[in-house]
Amino acid sequence: QQQPQRSYGAPRNYSPIPEVPLEELRTRAGSALLQADTTMSHAKQELEFARAQYTDQQVAEFAQEIARAEDLMLLTDSIPDTEAEQRAWLTEIIDNSQEVTRIAQEQDAKLAQLRNLEQEAPQAIEALAQRLPQLRASVEEIAAQYRALKERYLPSALEPISKTPTLLESNMVLCAAEVEKAQATVAMARSEAVAHLRTAEEAASQIQTLGAAVNTRSHELEQAQLGLSTDLLGIQRDVAEAKSLAASQRRDDLGAVAAGMEAVLNQVNQSASARPNDPLTLANQLRQLSAELDKAMTNMRATRERSRAASQN
């Protein structure tokens, strides 16, 4: 096995292997590189077998990962001069080789799963076909949950999940259609049936992902709504203190600031109790208001403390 070489330019940041003799480091690099090369060769062979057996689309993900691993092995041909440079260079070879080995082994395992899926295709197709009514019920449940959220919250609050109804239906239709195609082809073209099965399984998984996203957003909005009451009470107290301080210090400018904040606070309060609303946006408005209030209050409190100190002298 010929050890690849690369040009060495400006110093780079590495996490160097603990100081060991340079020859031992070379031995480690050569061993890691040999293992990576062997593992990569096997993974590429398996990829080509899978490509011939399945469609390019079915093995595209595996091909991309193996190409990424190959990029890590690209080295050019001038050896660094100093011992420190050689150590960094050999360390890079070891790190890259270990990553190549990991990627290749991972993709090899996934290809093995794909082949196992072909052997078990009839049972897997039947199992997914039996799940279709349950998936349809899940779609309807998630869609109903989304409709309930639309009644409580503004579109801005639901923006991250706004495409849920369309995606639910499209994935349900896709899943059912691909299961039907898999059932029709499994007896005579099992590789083709596996391709349809995998597409159907991905659609089913996407339905679950959409449901989890709706649940997560629902929880986030509920928690934000609950937090608004506490936040509003705290800022109301601060506004009352600001108005009192402005009056005691005869600061009309600060009094106007406090009055303006009170008006904004009242608007937020009304929006918080209205339906539909956007509690996350309202919470952000309260945070901004609190920051402005803290800044104004700092000045007023400092003036009050100076006045107290002066009266005590």
Coordinates of C-alpha atoms in Angstrom, one line a residue:
Q1 CA 0.0 0.0 0.0
Q2 CA 1.6 3.2 -1.2
Q3 CA 1.3 6.0 1.4
P4 CA -0.4 9.1 -0.2
Q5 CA 1.3 12.4 0.2
R6 CA 0.1 16.0 0.3
S7 CA 1.6 19.5 0.0
Y8 CA 2.0 21.3 3.3
G9 CA 1.5 25.0 3.4
A10 CA 0.7 27.4 6.2
P11 CA 0.3 25.9 9.7
R12 CA -3.1 24.5 10.4
N13 CA -4.9 23.8 13.7
Y14 CA -5.0 20.2 14.7
S15 CA -5.6 18.2 17.9
P16 CA -2.2 16.4 17.7
I17 CA -1.8 12.8 18.8
P18 CA 0.2 12.7 22.1
E19 CA 4.0 12.9 21.5
V20 CA 5.1 9.5 20.2
P21 CA 8.1 8.7 18.1
L22 CA 7.7 9.9 14.6
E23 CA 8.2 6.4 13.2
E24 CA 5.4 5.0 15.4
L25 CA 3.2 7.9 14.1
R26 CA 4.0 6.9 10.5
T27 CA 3.1 3.3 11.3
R28 CA -0.2 4.3 12.8
A29 CA -1.0 6.5 9.8
G30 CA -0.1 3.7 7.4
S31 CA -2.3 1.2 9.3
A32 CA -5.3 3.6 9.4
L33 CA -4.9 4.4 5.8
L34 CA -4.7 0.7 4.8
Q35 CA -7.9 -0.1 6.8
A36 CA -9.7 2.9 5.3
D37 CA -8.7 1.9 1.7
T38 CA -9.8 -1.7 2.3
T39 CA -13.1 -0.7 3.8
M40 CA -13.7 1.9 1.1
S41 CA -13.0 -0.7 -1.7
H42 CA -15.6 -3.1 -0.1
A43 CA -18.2 -0.3 0.3
K44 CA -17.7 0.8 -3.4
Q45 CA -18.2 -2.8 -4.6
E46 CA -21.3 -3.2 -2.5
L47 CA -22.6 0.2 -3.9
E48 CA -22.1 -1.0 -7.5
F49 CA -23.9 -4.3 -6.7
A50 CA -26.8 -2.3 -5.2
R51 CA -26.8 0.2 -8.1
A52 CA -27.2 -2.7 -10.6
Q53 CA -30.0 -4.3 -8.5
Y54 CA -31.9 -1.2 -7.6
T55 CA -32.4 2.2 -9.2
D56 CA -29.9 5.1 -9.0
Q57 CA -32.4 7.0 -7.0
Q58 CA -32.5 4.3 -4.3
V59 CA -28.7 4.3 -3.9
A60 CA -28.2 8.0 -4.3
E61 CA -27.8 8.7 -0.6
F62 CA -25.2 5.9 -0.3
A63 CA -23.3 7.2 -3.3
Q64 CA -23.1 10.7 -1.9
E65 CA -21.7 9.5 1.4
I66 CA -19.1 7.3 -0.2
A67 CA -18.1 10.2 -2.5
R68 CA -17.7 12.3 0.6
A69 CA -15.4 9.7 2.2
E70 CA -13.3 9.5 -1.0
D71 CA -12.8 13.3 -0.8
L72 CA -11.2 12.8 2.6
M73 CA -8.6 10.6 1.1
L74 CA -7.4 13.0 -1.6
L75 CA -3.8 13.9 -0.9
T76 CA -1.1 15.4 -3.1
D77 CA 2.6 14.8 -3.4
S78 CA 5.0 16.8 -1.4
I79 CA 6.0 15.7 2.1
P80 CA 6.4 18.4 4.7
D81 CA 9.9 19.1 5.9
T82 CA 10.0 19.7 9.6
E83 CA 9.1 17.2 12.3
A84 CA 6.2 19.4 13.6
E85 CA 4.8 19.6 10.0
Q86 CA 5.1 15.9 9.5
R87 CA 3.3 15.2 12.8
A88 CA 0.4 17.4 11.8
W89 CA 0.3 15.8 8.4
L90 CA 0.3 12.3 9.7
T91 CA -2.3 13.2 12.3
E92 CA -4.5 14.4 9.5
I93 CA -4.0 11.1 7.6
I94 CA -5.1 9.2 10.8
D95 CA -8.1 11.4 11.4
N96 CA -9.3 11.3 7.8
S97 CA -8.7 7.6 7.5
Q98 CA -10.7 6.9 10.7
E99 CA -13.6 9.1 9.3
V100 CA -13.4 7.3 6.0
T101 CA -13.6 3.9 7.7
R102 CA -16.6 5.1 9.8
I103 CA -18.5 6.4 6.7
A104 CA -17.8 3.3 4.6
Q105 CA -18.8 0.9 7.4
E106 CA -22.0 2.9 8.0
Q107 CA -23.0 2.9 4.3
D108 CA -22.1 -0.8 4.0
A109 CA -24.5 -1.5 6.9
K110 CA -27.3 0.5 5.3
L111 CA -26.8 -1.4 2.0
A112 CA -27.0 -4.6 3.9
Q113 CA -30.3 -3.4 5.4
L114 CA -31.6 -2.7 1.9
R115 CA -30.7 -6.2 0.8
N116 CA -32.4 -7.7 3.9
L117 CA -35.5 -5.6 3.1
E118 CA -35.6 -7.3 -0.3
Q119 CA -35.6 -10.7 1.3
E120 CA -38.4 -9.7 3.7
A121 CA -40.2 -7.5 1.1
P122 CA -43.6 -9.5 1.0
Q123 CA -44.0 -9.4 4.8
A124 CA -42.9 -5.7 5.0
I125 CA -45.3 -4.7 2.3
E126 CA -48.1 -6.5 3.9
A127 CA -47.3 -5.0 7.3
L128 CA -47.3 -1.4 5.8
A129 CA -50.5 -2.1 3.9
Q130 CA -52.2 -3.1 7.2
R131 CA -50.9 0.1 8.8
L132 CA -52.6 2.3 6.1
P133 CA -55.9 2.7 8.1
Q134 CA -53.9 3.7 11.2
L135 CA -51.9 6.2 9.2
R136 CA -55.1 7.7 7.7
A137 CA -56.5 8.0 11.2
S138 CA -53.3 9.8 12.3
V139 CA -53.5 12.2 9.4
E140 CA -57.1 13.1 10.3
E141 CA -56.1 13.5 14.0
I142 CA -53.1 15.8 13.1
A143 CA -55.2 17.8 10.7
A144 CA -57.9 18.3 13.4
Q145 CA -55.3 19.4 15.9
Y146 CA -53.9 21.9 13.3
R147 CA -57.4 23.2 12.7
A148 CA -57.9 23.7 16.5
L149 CA -54.6 25.6 16.6
K150 CA -55.8 27.9 13.8
E151 CA -58.8 28.9 15.9
R152 CA -56.6 29.8 18.8
Y153 CA -53.6 31.4 17.2
L154 CA -52.8 33.8 14.4
P155 CA -51.1 32.6 11.1
S156 CA -47.8 34.1 12.3
A157 CA -47.8 31.8 15.2
L158 CA -48.3 28.7 13.0
E159 CA -46.0 29.7 10.2
P160 CA -43.4 26.9 10.8
I161 CA -46.2 24.3 10.4
S162 CA -48.3 26.2 7.9
K163 CA -47.9 23.5 5.2
T164 CA -49.0 20.7 7.4
P165 CA -52.4 20.0 5.9
T166 CA -51.1 19.9 2.3
L167 CA -48.1 17.7 3.3
L168 CA -50.2 15.3 5.3
E169 CA -52.5 14.6 2.4
S170 CA -49.8 14.4 -0.2
N171 CA -47.7 11.9 1.9
M172 CA -50.8 9.8 2.7
V173 CA -51.7 9.6 -1.0
L174 CA -48.1 8.8 -1.9
C175 CA -47.8 6.1 0.8
A176 CA -51.0 4.3 -0.3
A177 CA -50.1 4.5 -4.0
E178 CA -46.5 3.2 -3.4
V179 CA -47.8 0.3 -1.3
E180 CA -50.2 -0.6 -4.1
K181 CA -47.3 -0.6 -6.6
A182 CA -45.2 -2.6 -4.3
Q183 CA -47.9 -5.2 -3.9
A184 CA -48.3 -5.4 -7.7
T185 CA -44.6 -5.9 -8.4
V186 CA -43.3 -8.0 -5.5
A187 CA -44.0 -11.3 -7.1
M188 CA -42.1 -10.7 -10.4
A189 CA -39.8 -7.7 -9.7
R190 CA -38.8 -7.7 -6.1
S191 CA -36.1 -5.0 -6.4
E192 CA -38.7 -2.7 -8.0
A193 CA -41.1 -3.6 -5.2
V194 CA -38.5 -2.7 -2.6
A195 CA -38.0 0.7 -4.2
H196 CA -41.8 1.4 -3.9
L197 CA -41.8 0.1 -0.4
R198 CA -39.0 2.4 0.7
T199 CA -40.8 5.4 -0.8
A200 CA -44.0 4.4 1.0
E201 CA -42.1 4.0 4.3
E202 CA -40.5 7.4 3.9
A203 CA -43.9 8.9 3.3
A204 CA -45.3 7.2 6.4
S205 CA -42.3 8.5 8.4
Q206 CA -42.9 12.0 7.1
I207 CA -46.5 11.8 8.4
Q208 CA -45.1 11.0 11.9
T209 CA -42.6 13.8 11.6
L210 CA -45.4 16.3 10.7
G211 CA -47.4 15.1 13.7
A212 CA -44.5 15.6 16.0
A213 CA -43.9 19.1 14.7
V214 CA -47.6 20.1 15.3
N215 CA -47.3 18.7 18.9
T216 CA -44.1 20.6 19.5
R217 CA -45.5 23.9 18.2
S218 CA -48.7 23.4 20.2
H219 CA -46.7 23.0 23.4
E220 CA -44.5 26.0 22.6
L221 CA -47.5 28.2 22.1
E222 CA -49.3 26.9 25.1
Q223 CA -46.3 27.6 27.3
A224 CA -45.9 31.1 25.8
Q225 CA -49.5 31.8 26.5
L226 CA -49.2 30.7 30.1
G227 CA -46.1 32.8 30.6
L228 CA -47.7 36.0 29.3
S229 CA -49.8 36.5 32.5
T230 CA -46.8 36.3 34.8
D231 CA -44.7 38.6 32.5
L232 CA -47.6 41.1 32.2
L233 CA -47.9 41.4 36.0
G234 CA -44.2 42.0 36.4
I235 CA -44.0 44.7 33.8
Q236 CA -47.2 46.4 35.1
R237 CA -45.5 46.7 38.5
D238 CA -42.4 48.2 36.8
V239 CA -44.5 50.7 34.8
A240 CA -46.3 51.8 38.0
E241 CA -42.9 52.3 39.7
A242 CA -41.6 54.2 36.7
K243 CA -44.6 56.6 36.7
S244 CA -44.2 57.1 40.5
L245 CA -40.5 57.9 40.2
A246 CA -41.1 60.2 37.2
A247 CA -43.7 62.1 39.2
S248 CA -41.6 62.4 42.4
Q249 CA -38.6 63.6 40.4
R250 CA -40.8 65.9 38.3
R251 CA -39.4 64.4 35.1
D252 CA -42.0 65.0 32.5
D253 CA -39.9 63.3 29.8
L254 CA -39.6 60.1 31.8
G255 CA -43.2 60.4 32.7
A256 CA -44.1 60.4 29.0
V257 CA -41.9 57.4 28.4
A258 CA -43.6 55.5 31.2
A259 CA -47.0 56.5 29.8
G260 CA -46.1 55.3 26.4
M261 CA -44.9 52.0 27.8
E262 CA -48.1 51.7 29.7
A263 CA -50.1 52.2 26.4
V264 CA -48.1 49.5 24.7
L265 CA -48.5 47.2 27.7
N266 CA -52.3 47.7 27.6
Q267 CA -52.3 46.7 23.9
V268 CA -50.3 43.6 24.6
N269 CA -52.6 42.8 27.5
Q270 CA -55.6 43.0 25.2
S271 CA -54.0 40.9 22.5
A272 CA -53.0 38.3 25.0
S273 CA -56.6 37.7 26.1
A274 CA -57.9 37.9 22.5
R275 CA -58.4 34.9 20.2
P276 CA -56.7 34.2 17.9
N277 CA -53.4 35.6 19.0
D278 CA -49.7 35.0 18.7
P279 CA -48.3 34.5 22.2
L280 CA -44.7 34.1 21.0
T281 CA -44.8 37.5 19.2
L282 CA -46.4 39.1 22.3
A283 CA -43.8 37.6 24.5
N284 CA -41.1 39.1 22.3
Q285 CA -42.8 42.5 22.5
L286 CA -42.9 42.2 26.3
R287 CA -39.1 41.4 26.4
Q288 CA -38.4 44.4 24.3
L289 CA -40.6 46.6 26.5
S290 CA -39.0 45.2 29.6
A291 CA -35.5 46.0 28.3
E292 CA -36.6 49.6 27.5
L293 CA -38.2 49.9 30.9
D294 CA -35.1 48.6 32.7
K295 CA -33.0 51.2 30.9
A296 CA -35.3 54.1 31.9
M297 CA -35.7 52.8 35.4
T298 CA -32.0 52.5 35.9
N299 CA -31.6 56.3 35.3
M300 CA -34.6 57.1 37.5
R301 CA -33.5 54.8 40.4
A302 CA -29.9 56.3 40.2
T303 CA -31.4 59.8 40.6
R304 CA -33.5 58.7 43.5
E305 CA -30.5 57.2 45.3
R306 CA -28.5 60.3 44.8
S307 CA -31.3 62.4 46.2
R308 CA -31.5 60.1 49.3
A309 CA -27.8 60.3 49.8
A310 CA -27.8 64.1 49.5
S311 CA -30.7 64.4 52.0
Q312 CA -28.8 62.2 54.6
N313 CA -25.6 64.4 54.4

